[in-house]
Each structure stands twice: as structure tokens, then as C-alpha cells.
Amino acid sequence: MAVLGLGLTTASGVLVKGIRNANDTITVTGASTERITSDYVDWSVEVTQSGPTQQASYQGLQPAVEKTVAFLKAQGIQPHELELDSVKSEKEIVRDPRTGELRSTVWTTKQAILIGSWDVDRIYKISGRIGQLIGQGVPLTINEPAYTYTKLAEKRVDMLAKATRDARNRARAIAGQAGSSIGAITNADTGTFQITVPNSTETADFGSYNTSTIDKDITAVMAVTFRVD
């Protein structure tokens, strides 16, 4: 994993155990990095309204929710891509810190609008426009879209195979300098997968999964031990 700390835009870095005789082994870190494009997006916005009573806050919330849903549909969100979350209501009581006398009661009611879509580019564009509603007086909390790649399981298999080939090529080059050749694999350890923003050098011990960008870089690392013949 020290290799990743140096930035694996192109795989590099080798760990070698001495080549002395035919029973020796060589351990090499191979890596593979590819650019992938997200194919699904989850996004949500939350409408919030406050009032002196629970009923008042709820009644104020509904027109704002309806206006937000109408905006999203007008922008191209399909009915099956949109879902209303349950309504949540909270009460805040403000008292005089000296006398404990009740000063005010405020009810806050919230409802999230959840969007899930395979049309990643369309949601990206809409998320940049929905701020218009705030200017029209709609009390919104706008969350960042979460972009994901749904074929990751298949991609991992392919990436590990490429990382293993990369390790074999490195091992051959190193062994060749000692006049030896590479034999069978005796051990293979899979490192963590790093899915990051494009061209990032950031890593995490337990792997990472960036959801903030549509395009991402995925890096797979394999520590492979070969017999030296």
C-alpha cells in the first residue's frame, strides 16, 4: 500500500525478497488503474417549514413540497424516479434561563424528496438549477448527488486480473536482471480498492469510494509472490 501513497496513476513500486537459489521467491506489488463513468445517481432535497404550532408548520410545508415536485417534473424527472419521504416534525421550546418561563414554542416540519435515476447527466444538470427555488422563497436543503457505478463487482474481477498481470511483468523484469525466470504463483494478497476523483492521489487504509463526481478512477492492487526458477 506504500505504492498508493506515491500516487498510482500509473502502477509502480516493487517489493523484492532476495533471489539466491531455485527455491527463492519474489513478491511484487502490481496495480491497475482505470477511468470509469457512474451509471446511477441518488439525490435528495429537503423542504423545511417552521410555525408556532405543528399544524401551522405542516400546512406551510405542503405548498413548498408541491412546488418543488412540480419543478422537478418540469425539468424531466419521471414519476418512477421520484419518491416522497415520510414527514418529520420536531418541537423546540425556548424558556427564560433565569425564571424558566416559557418564551416561545416553534414547530419545524420537514419532508425529503428522494430521486434515483439511471440518467446521470440529466440529474447533474437539474441539481445545478434547483437553487432557483430558494430565490422563489422555497425553504430547501439541497444535498449533493451521489454518483455510483453499479457494475463494480464485474469490474473488480477484471481489475484484479490486470493487476496480477502487471505484477508478473514486473517480477519477470526483476528476475531477469538476476539471470532467473519466474515460475508459479505461490501467494496472492488483494489490497483495497480505491475509487477516487480523477487523477487523485488520496488513499484510505480500508479503501475509498468517491460519490461526488460522475467520472472516477478505480485502482486495484495485488501483492503477488512468484517462485523463482
mmCIF file of C-alpha atoms in Angstrom:
data_model
loop_
_atom_site.group_PDB
_atom_site.id
_atom_site.type_symbol
_atom_site.label_atom_id
_atom_site.label_comp_id
_atom_site.label_asym_id
_atom_site.label_seq_id
_atom_site.Cartn_x
_atom_site.Cartn_y
_atom_site.Cartn_z
ATOM 1 C CA MET A 1 0.000 0.000 0.000
ATOM 2 C CA ALA A 2 3.072 2.257 0.226
ATOM 3 C CA VAL A 3 2.836 2.363 -3.554
ATOM 4 C CA LEU A 4 -0.561 4.052 -3.393
ATOM 5 C CA GLY A 5 0.848 6.713 -1.102
ATOM 6 C CA LEU A 6 3.069 7.810 -4.022
ATOM 7 C CA GLY A 7 0.071 8.065 -6.334
ATOM 8 C CA LEU A 8 -0.900 5.202 -8.580
ATOM 9 C CA THR A 9 -1.946 7.000 -11.722
ATOM 10 C CA THR A 10 0.369 4.547 -13.430
ATOM 11 C CA ALA A 11 1.176 1.456 -11.394
ATOM 12 C CA SER A 12 4.661 1.484 -9.917
ATOM 13 C CA GLY A 13 6.586 0.183 -6.963
ATOM 14 C CA VAL A 14 8.129 -3.202 -6.177
ATOM 15 C CA LEU A 15 8.915 -5.172 -3.032
ATOM 16 C CA VAL A 16 11.525 -7.914 -3.605
ATOM 17 C CA LYS A 17 12.633 -10.794 -1.421
ATOM 18 C CA GLY A 18 16.165 -11.896 -2.246
ATOM 19 C CA ILE A 19 16.902 -14.076 -5.260
ATOM 20 C CA ARG A 20 19.554 -16.576 -4.225
ATOM 21 C CA ASN A 21 18.631 -20.030 -5.473
ATOM 22 C CA ALA A 22 15.898 -22.001 -7.190
ATOM 23 C CA ASN A 23 13.791 -22.169 -4.030
ATOM 24 C CA ASP A 24 13.590 -18.411 -3.619
ATOM 25 C CA THR A 25 10.511 -16.306 -4.228
ATOM 26 C CA ILE A 26 9.891 -12.767 -5.295
ATOM 27 C CA THR A 27 6.982 -10.646 -4.080
ATOM 28 C CA VAL A 28 5.851 -7.848 -6.345
ATOM 29 C CA THR A 29 3.096 -5.263 -5.981
ATOM 30 C CA GLY A 30 1.104 -4.942 -9.186
ATOM 31 C CA ALA A 31 -1.591 -2.396 -9.815
ATOM 32 C CA SER A 32 -4.174 -1.370 -12.369
ATOM 33 C CA THR A 33 -5.956 1.959 -12.718
ATOM 34 C CA GLU A 34 -8.893 2.760 -14.992
ATOM 35 C CA ARG A 35 -11.301 5.631 -15.537
ATOM 36 C CA ILE A 36 -14.961 4.663 -15.059
ATOM 37 C CA THR A 37 -18.196 6.614 -15.522
ATOM 38 C CA SER A 38 -21.039 6.409 -13.000
ATOM 39 C CA ASP A 39 -24.258 4.880 -14.318
ATOM 40 C CA TYR A 40 -26.645 5.628 -11.422
ATOM 41 C CA VAL A 41 -27.345 8.577 -9.159
ATOM 42 C CA ASP A 42 -29.152 9.061 -5.836
ATOM 43 C CA TRP A 43 -30.132 12.602 -4.923
ATOM 44 C CA SER A 44 -32.367 14.286 -2.385
ATOM 45 C CA VAL A 45 -33.643 17.713 -1.431
ATOM 46 C CA GLU A 46 -35.400 18.508 1.844
ATOM 47 C CA VAL A 47 -38.170 21.052 2.315
ATOM 48 C CA THR A 48 -38.428 22.625 5.775
ATOM 49 C CA GLN A 49 -41.101 24.845 7.277
ATOM 50 C CA SER A 50 -41.479 26.267 10.812
ATOM 51 C CA GLY A 51 -44.531 27.577 12.630
ATOM 52 C CA PRO A 52 -45.963 28.287 16.094
ATOM 53 C CA THR A 53 -47.945 25.021 16.022
ATOM 54 C CA GLN A 54 -47.399 21.620 14.475
ATOM 55 C CA GLN A 55 -50.433 22.133 12.265
ATOM 56 C CA ALA A 56 -49.223 25.520 11.061
ATOM 57 C CA SER A 57 -45.779 24.215 10.162
ATOM 58 C CA TYR A 58 -47.274 21.262 8.268
ATOM 59 C CA GLN A 59 -49.720 23.466 6.389
ATOM 60 C CA GLY A 60 -46.876 25.773 5.395
ATOM 61 C CA LEU A 61 -44.789 22.826 4.271
ATOM 62 C CA GLN A 62 -47.214 21.317 1.783
ATOM 63 C CA PRO A 63 -47.284 24.136 -0.816
ATOM 64 C CA ALA A 64 -43.453 24.226 -0.775
ATOM 65 C CA VAL A 65 -43.259 20.460 -1.333
ATOM 66 C CA GLU A 66 -45.778 20.642 -4.169
ATOM 67 C CA LYS A 67 -43.866 23.488 -5.813
ATOM 68 C CA THR A 68 -40.603 21.554 -5.569
ATOM 69 C CA VAL A 69 -42.110 18.382 -7.038
ATOM 70 C CA ALA A 70 -43.669 20.383 -9.873
ATOM 71 C CA PHE A 71 -40.288 21.965 -10.626
ATOM 72 C CA LEU A 72 -38.537 18.581 -10.719
ATOM 73 C CA LYS A 73 -41.141 17.074 -13.035
ATOM 74 C CA ALA A 74 -40.974 20.092 -15.326
ATOM 75 C CA GLN A 75 -37.207 19.548 -15.535
ATOM 76 C CA GLY A 76 -37.723 15.977 -16.731
ATOM 77 C CA ILE A 77 -37.817 13.871 -13.559
ATOM 78 C CA GLN A 78 -40.091 10.897 -14.221
ATOM 79 C CA PRO A 79 -42.706 9.765 -11.656
ATOM 80 C CA HIS A 80 -40.933 6.436 -11.077
ATOM 81 C CA GLU A 81 -37.678 8.304 -10.308
ATOM 82 C CA LEU A 82 -39.208 10.372 -7.511
ATOM 83 C CA GLU A 83 -40.362 9.415 -4.024
ATOM 84 C CA LEU A 84 -41.597 11.450 -1.058
ATOM 85 C CA ASP A 85 -40.035 10.507 2.258
ATOM 86 C CA SER A 86 -42.089 10.467 5.453
ATOM 87 C CA VAL A 87 -42.886 13.788 7.124
ATOM 88 C CA LYS A 88 -40.834 14.553 10.239
ATOM 89 C CA SER A 89 -41.856 17.112 12.857
ATOM 90 C CA GLU A 90 -39.914 18.490 15.829
ATOM 91 C CA LYS A 91 -40.828 20.869 18.652
ATOM 92 C CA GLU A 92 -38.428 23.389 20.138
ATOM 93 C CA ILE A 93 -39.323 25.066 23.426
ATOM 94 C CA VAL A 94 -37.495 28.241 24.412
ATOM 95 C CA ARG A 95 -37.545 29.210 28.119
ATOM 96 C CA ASP A 96 -36.125 32.104 30.063
ATOM 97 C CA PRO A 97 -32.812 30.818 31.503
ATOM 98 C CA ARG A 98 -33.380 32.682 34.786
ATOM 99 C CA THR A 99 -37.057 32.085 35.536
ATOM 100 C CA GLY A 100 -37.792 29.033 33.407
ATOM 101 C CA GLU A 101 -40.777 30.882 31.989
ATOM 102 C CA LEU A 102 -41.912 29.732 28.558
ATOM 103 C CA ARG A 103 -40.899 32.231 25.898
ATOM 104 C CA SER A 104 -41.924 30.505 22.689
ATOM 105 C CA THR A 105 -42.672 27.191 21.028
ATOM 106 C CA VAL A 106 -41.541 26.536 17.469
ATOM 107 C CA TRP A 107 -42.541 23.515 15.417
ATOM 108 C CA THR A 108 -40.350 22.517 12.460
ATOM 109 C CA THR A 109 -41.698 20.095 9.858
ATOM 110 C CA LYS A 110 -39.524 18.523 7.144
ATOM 111 C CA GLN A 111 -40.036 16.278 4.150
ATOM 112 C CA ALA A 112 -37.337 14.927 1.855
ATOM 113 C CA ILE A 113 -37.849 14.351 -1.862
ATOM 114 C CA LEU A 114 -35.789 11.359 -2.992
ATOM 115 C CA ILE A 115 -34.626 10.901 -6.584
ATOM 116 C CA GLY A 116 -32.974 7.827 -8.063
ATOM 117 C CA SER A 117 -32.161 7.677 -11.770
ATOM 118 C CA TRP A 118 -30.078 5.961 -14.430
ATOM 119 C CA ASP A 119 -29.951 9.249 -16.358
ATOM 120 C CA VAL A 120 -26.903 10.598 -14.590
ATOM 121 C CA ASP A 121 -26.267 13.576 -16.842
ATOM 122 C CA ARG A 122 -29.855 14.824 -16.578
ATOM 123 C CA ILE A 123 -29.822 14.741 -12.773
ATOM 124 C CA TYR A 124 -26.467 16.514 -12.755
ATOM 125 C CA LYS A 125 -27.967 19.389 -14.750
ATOM 126 C CA ILE A 126 -31.143 19.583 -12.657
ATOM 127 C CA SER A 127 -29.165 19.646 -9.406
ATOM 128 C CA GLY A 128 -27.459 22.779 -10.675
ATOM 129 C CA ARG A 129 -30.769 24.511 -11.408
ATOM 130 C CA ILE A 130 -32.901 23.681 -8.390
ATOM 131 C CA GLY A 131 -31.376 26.524 -6.393
ATOM 132 C CA GLN A 132 -33.751 28.769 -8.339
ATOM 133 C CA LEU A 133 -36.484 27.655 -5.949
ATOM 134 C CA ILE A 134 -34.679 29.180 -2.986
ATOM 135 C CA GLY A 135 -34.819 32.515 -4.764
ATOM 136 C CA GLN A 136 -38.573 31.994 -5.105
ATOM 137 C CA GLY A 137 -38.965 31.541 -1.358
ATOM 138 C CA VAL A 138 -38.972 27.731 -1.118
ATOM 139 C CA PRO A 139 -37.051 26.700 2.057
ATOM 140 C CA LEU A 140 -34.797 23.957 0.637
ATOM 141 C CA THR A 141 -31.798 21.981 1.792
ATOM 142 C CA ILE A 142 -30.092 20.723 -1.362
ATOM 143 C CA ASN A 143 -27.901 17.641 -0.929
ATOM 144 C CA GLU A 144 -25.136 16.651 -3.314
ATOM 145 C CA PRO A 145 -25.982 13.883 -5.777
ATOM 146 C CA ALA A 146 -24.274 10.552 -5.054
ATOM 147 C CA TYR A 147 -22.955 9.023 -8.279
ATOM 148 C CA THR A 148 -22.254 5.282 -8.264
ATOM 149 C CA TYR A 149 -21.146 2.534 -10.661
ATOM 150 C CA THR A 150 -23.416 -0.483 -10.497
ATOM 151 C CA LYS A 151 -21.145 -2.932 -12.378
ATOM 152 C CA LEU A 152 -18.402 -2.684 -9.780
ATOM 153 C CA ALA A 153 -18.367 -6.416 -8.945
ATOM 154 C CA GLU A 154 -17.562 -7.304 -12.552
ATOM 155 C CA LYS A 155 -15.034 -4.502 -12.812
ATOM 156 C CA ARG A 156 -13.201 -5.687 -9.699
ATOM 157 C CA VAL A 157 -12.559 -9.107 -11.231
ATOM 158 C CA ASP A 158 -11.166 -7.513 -14.372
ATOM 159 C CA MET A 159 -9.031 -5.064 -12.408
ATOM 160 C CA LEU A 160 -7.512 -7.791 -10.222
ATOM 161 C CA ALA A 161 -6.608 -9.813 -13.300
ATOM 162 C CA LYS A 162 -4.846 -6.784 -14.798
ATOM 163 C CA ALA A 163 -3.058 -6.042 -11.532
ATOM 164 C CA THR A 164 -1.823 -9.640 -11.415
ATOM 165 C CA ARG A 165 -0.518 -9.398 -14.996
ATOM 166 C CA ASP A 166 1.206 -6.165 -14.060
ATOM 167 C CA ALA A 167 2.867 -7.892 -11.095
ATOM 168 C CA ARG A 168 4.044 -10.763 -13.316
ATOM 169 C CA ASN A 169 5.622 -8.371 -15.809
ATOM 170 C CA ARG A 170 7.475 -6.582 -13.031
ATOM 171 C CA ALA A 171 8.622 -9.828 -11.480
ATOM 172 C CA ARG A 172 9.968 -11.014 -14.844
ATOM 173 C CA ALA A 173 11.908 -7.788 -15.295
ATOM 174 C CA ILE A 174 13.466 -8.027 -11.837
ATOM 175 C CA ALA A 175 14.250 -11.734 -12.024
ATOM 176 C CA GLY A 176 15.746 -11.252 -15.470
ATOM 177 C CA GLN A 177 18.354 -8.919 -14.016
ATOM 178 C CA ALA A 178 19.496 -11.819 -11.809
ATOM 179 C CA GLY A 179 19.529 -14.286 -14.690
ATOM 180 C CA SER A 180 16.461 -16.092 -13.354
ATOM 181 C CA SER A 181 12.922 -16.691 -14.588
ATOM 182 C CA ILE A 182 9.514 -16.536 -12.941
ATOM 183 C CA GLY A 183 7.577 -19.671 -12.049
ATOM 184 C CA ALA A 184 4.173 -20.334 -10.492
ATOM 185 C CA ILE A 185 2.343 -18.004 -8.144
ATOM 186 C CA THR A 186 2.754 -19.159 -4.545
ATOM 187 C CA ASN A 187 0.670 -16.451 -2.850
ATOM 188 C CA ALA A 188 -1.555 -13.510 -3.792
ATOM 189 C CA ASP A 189 -2.926 -10.847 -1.451
ATOM 190 C CA THR A 190 -5.642 -8.493 -2.621
ATOM 191 C CA GLY A 191 -5.244 -4.923 -1.458
ATOM 192 C CA THR A 192 -8.038 -2.398 -1.008
ATOM 193 C CA PHE A 193 -9.824 -0.800 -3.928
ATOM 194 C CA GLN A 194 -9.552 2.957 -4.212
ATOM 195 C CA ILE A 195 -12.325 4.707 -6.142
ATOM 196 C CA THR A 196 -11.406 8.370 -6.246
ATOM 197 C CA VAL A 197 -11.946 11.579 -8.152
ATOM 198 C CA PRO A 198 -9.972 11.550 -11.422
ATOM 199 C CA ASN A 199 -6.194 11.848 -11.008
ATOM 200 C CA SER A 200 -6.400 11.834 -7.209
ATOM 201 C CA THR A 201 -3.516 10.511 -5.092
ATOM 202 C CA GLU A 202 -5.630 10.119 -1.936
ATOM 203 C CA THR A 203 -5.901 6.672 -0.368
ATOM 204 C CA ALA A 204 -7.564 5.079 2.650
ATOM 205 C CA ASP A 205 -6.486 2.023 4.639
ATOM 206 C CA PHE A 206 -9.869 0.352 4.192
ATOM 207 C CA GLY A 207 -10.425 1.543 0.631
ATOM 208 C CA SER A 208 -12.386 4.525 -0.609
ATOM 209 C CA TYR A 209 -15.451 5.168 -2.744
ATOM 210 C CA ASN A 210 -15.941 8.671 -4.074
ATOM 211 C CA THR A 211 -19.546 9.501 -4.996
ATOM 212 C CA SER A 212 -19.151 13.230 -5.676
ATOM 213 C CA THR A 213 -18.114 13.010 -9.341
ATOM 214 C CA ILE A 214 -19.575 11.229 -12.359
ATOM 215 C CA ASP A 215 -16.157 10.162 -13.642
ATOM 216 C CA LYS A 216 -13.895 8.302 -11.224
ATOM 217 C CA ASP A 217 -10.604 6.441 -11.146
ATOM 218 C CA ILE A 218 -10.594 2.907 -9.786
ATOM 219 C CA THR A 219 -7.309 1.370 -8.639
ATOM 220 C CA ALA A 220 -6.750 -2.264 -7.695
ATOM 221 C CA VAL A 221 -3.575 -3.535 -6.030
ATOM 222 C CA MET A 222 -2.277 -7.111 -5.772
ATOM 223 C CA ALA A 223 0.771 -8.307 -3.836
ATOM 224 C CA VAL A 224 1.791 -11.447 -5.730
ATOM 225 C CA THR A 225 4.525 -13.897 -4.748
ATOM 226 C CA PHE A 226 6.164 -15.921 -7.549
ATOM 227 C CA ARG A 227 8.581 -18.822 -7.414
ATOM 228 C CA VAL A 228 11.928 -18.001 -8.961
ATOM 229 C CA ASP A 229 13.256 -20.707 -11.274
#
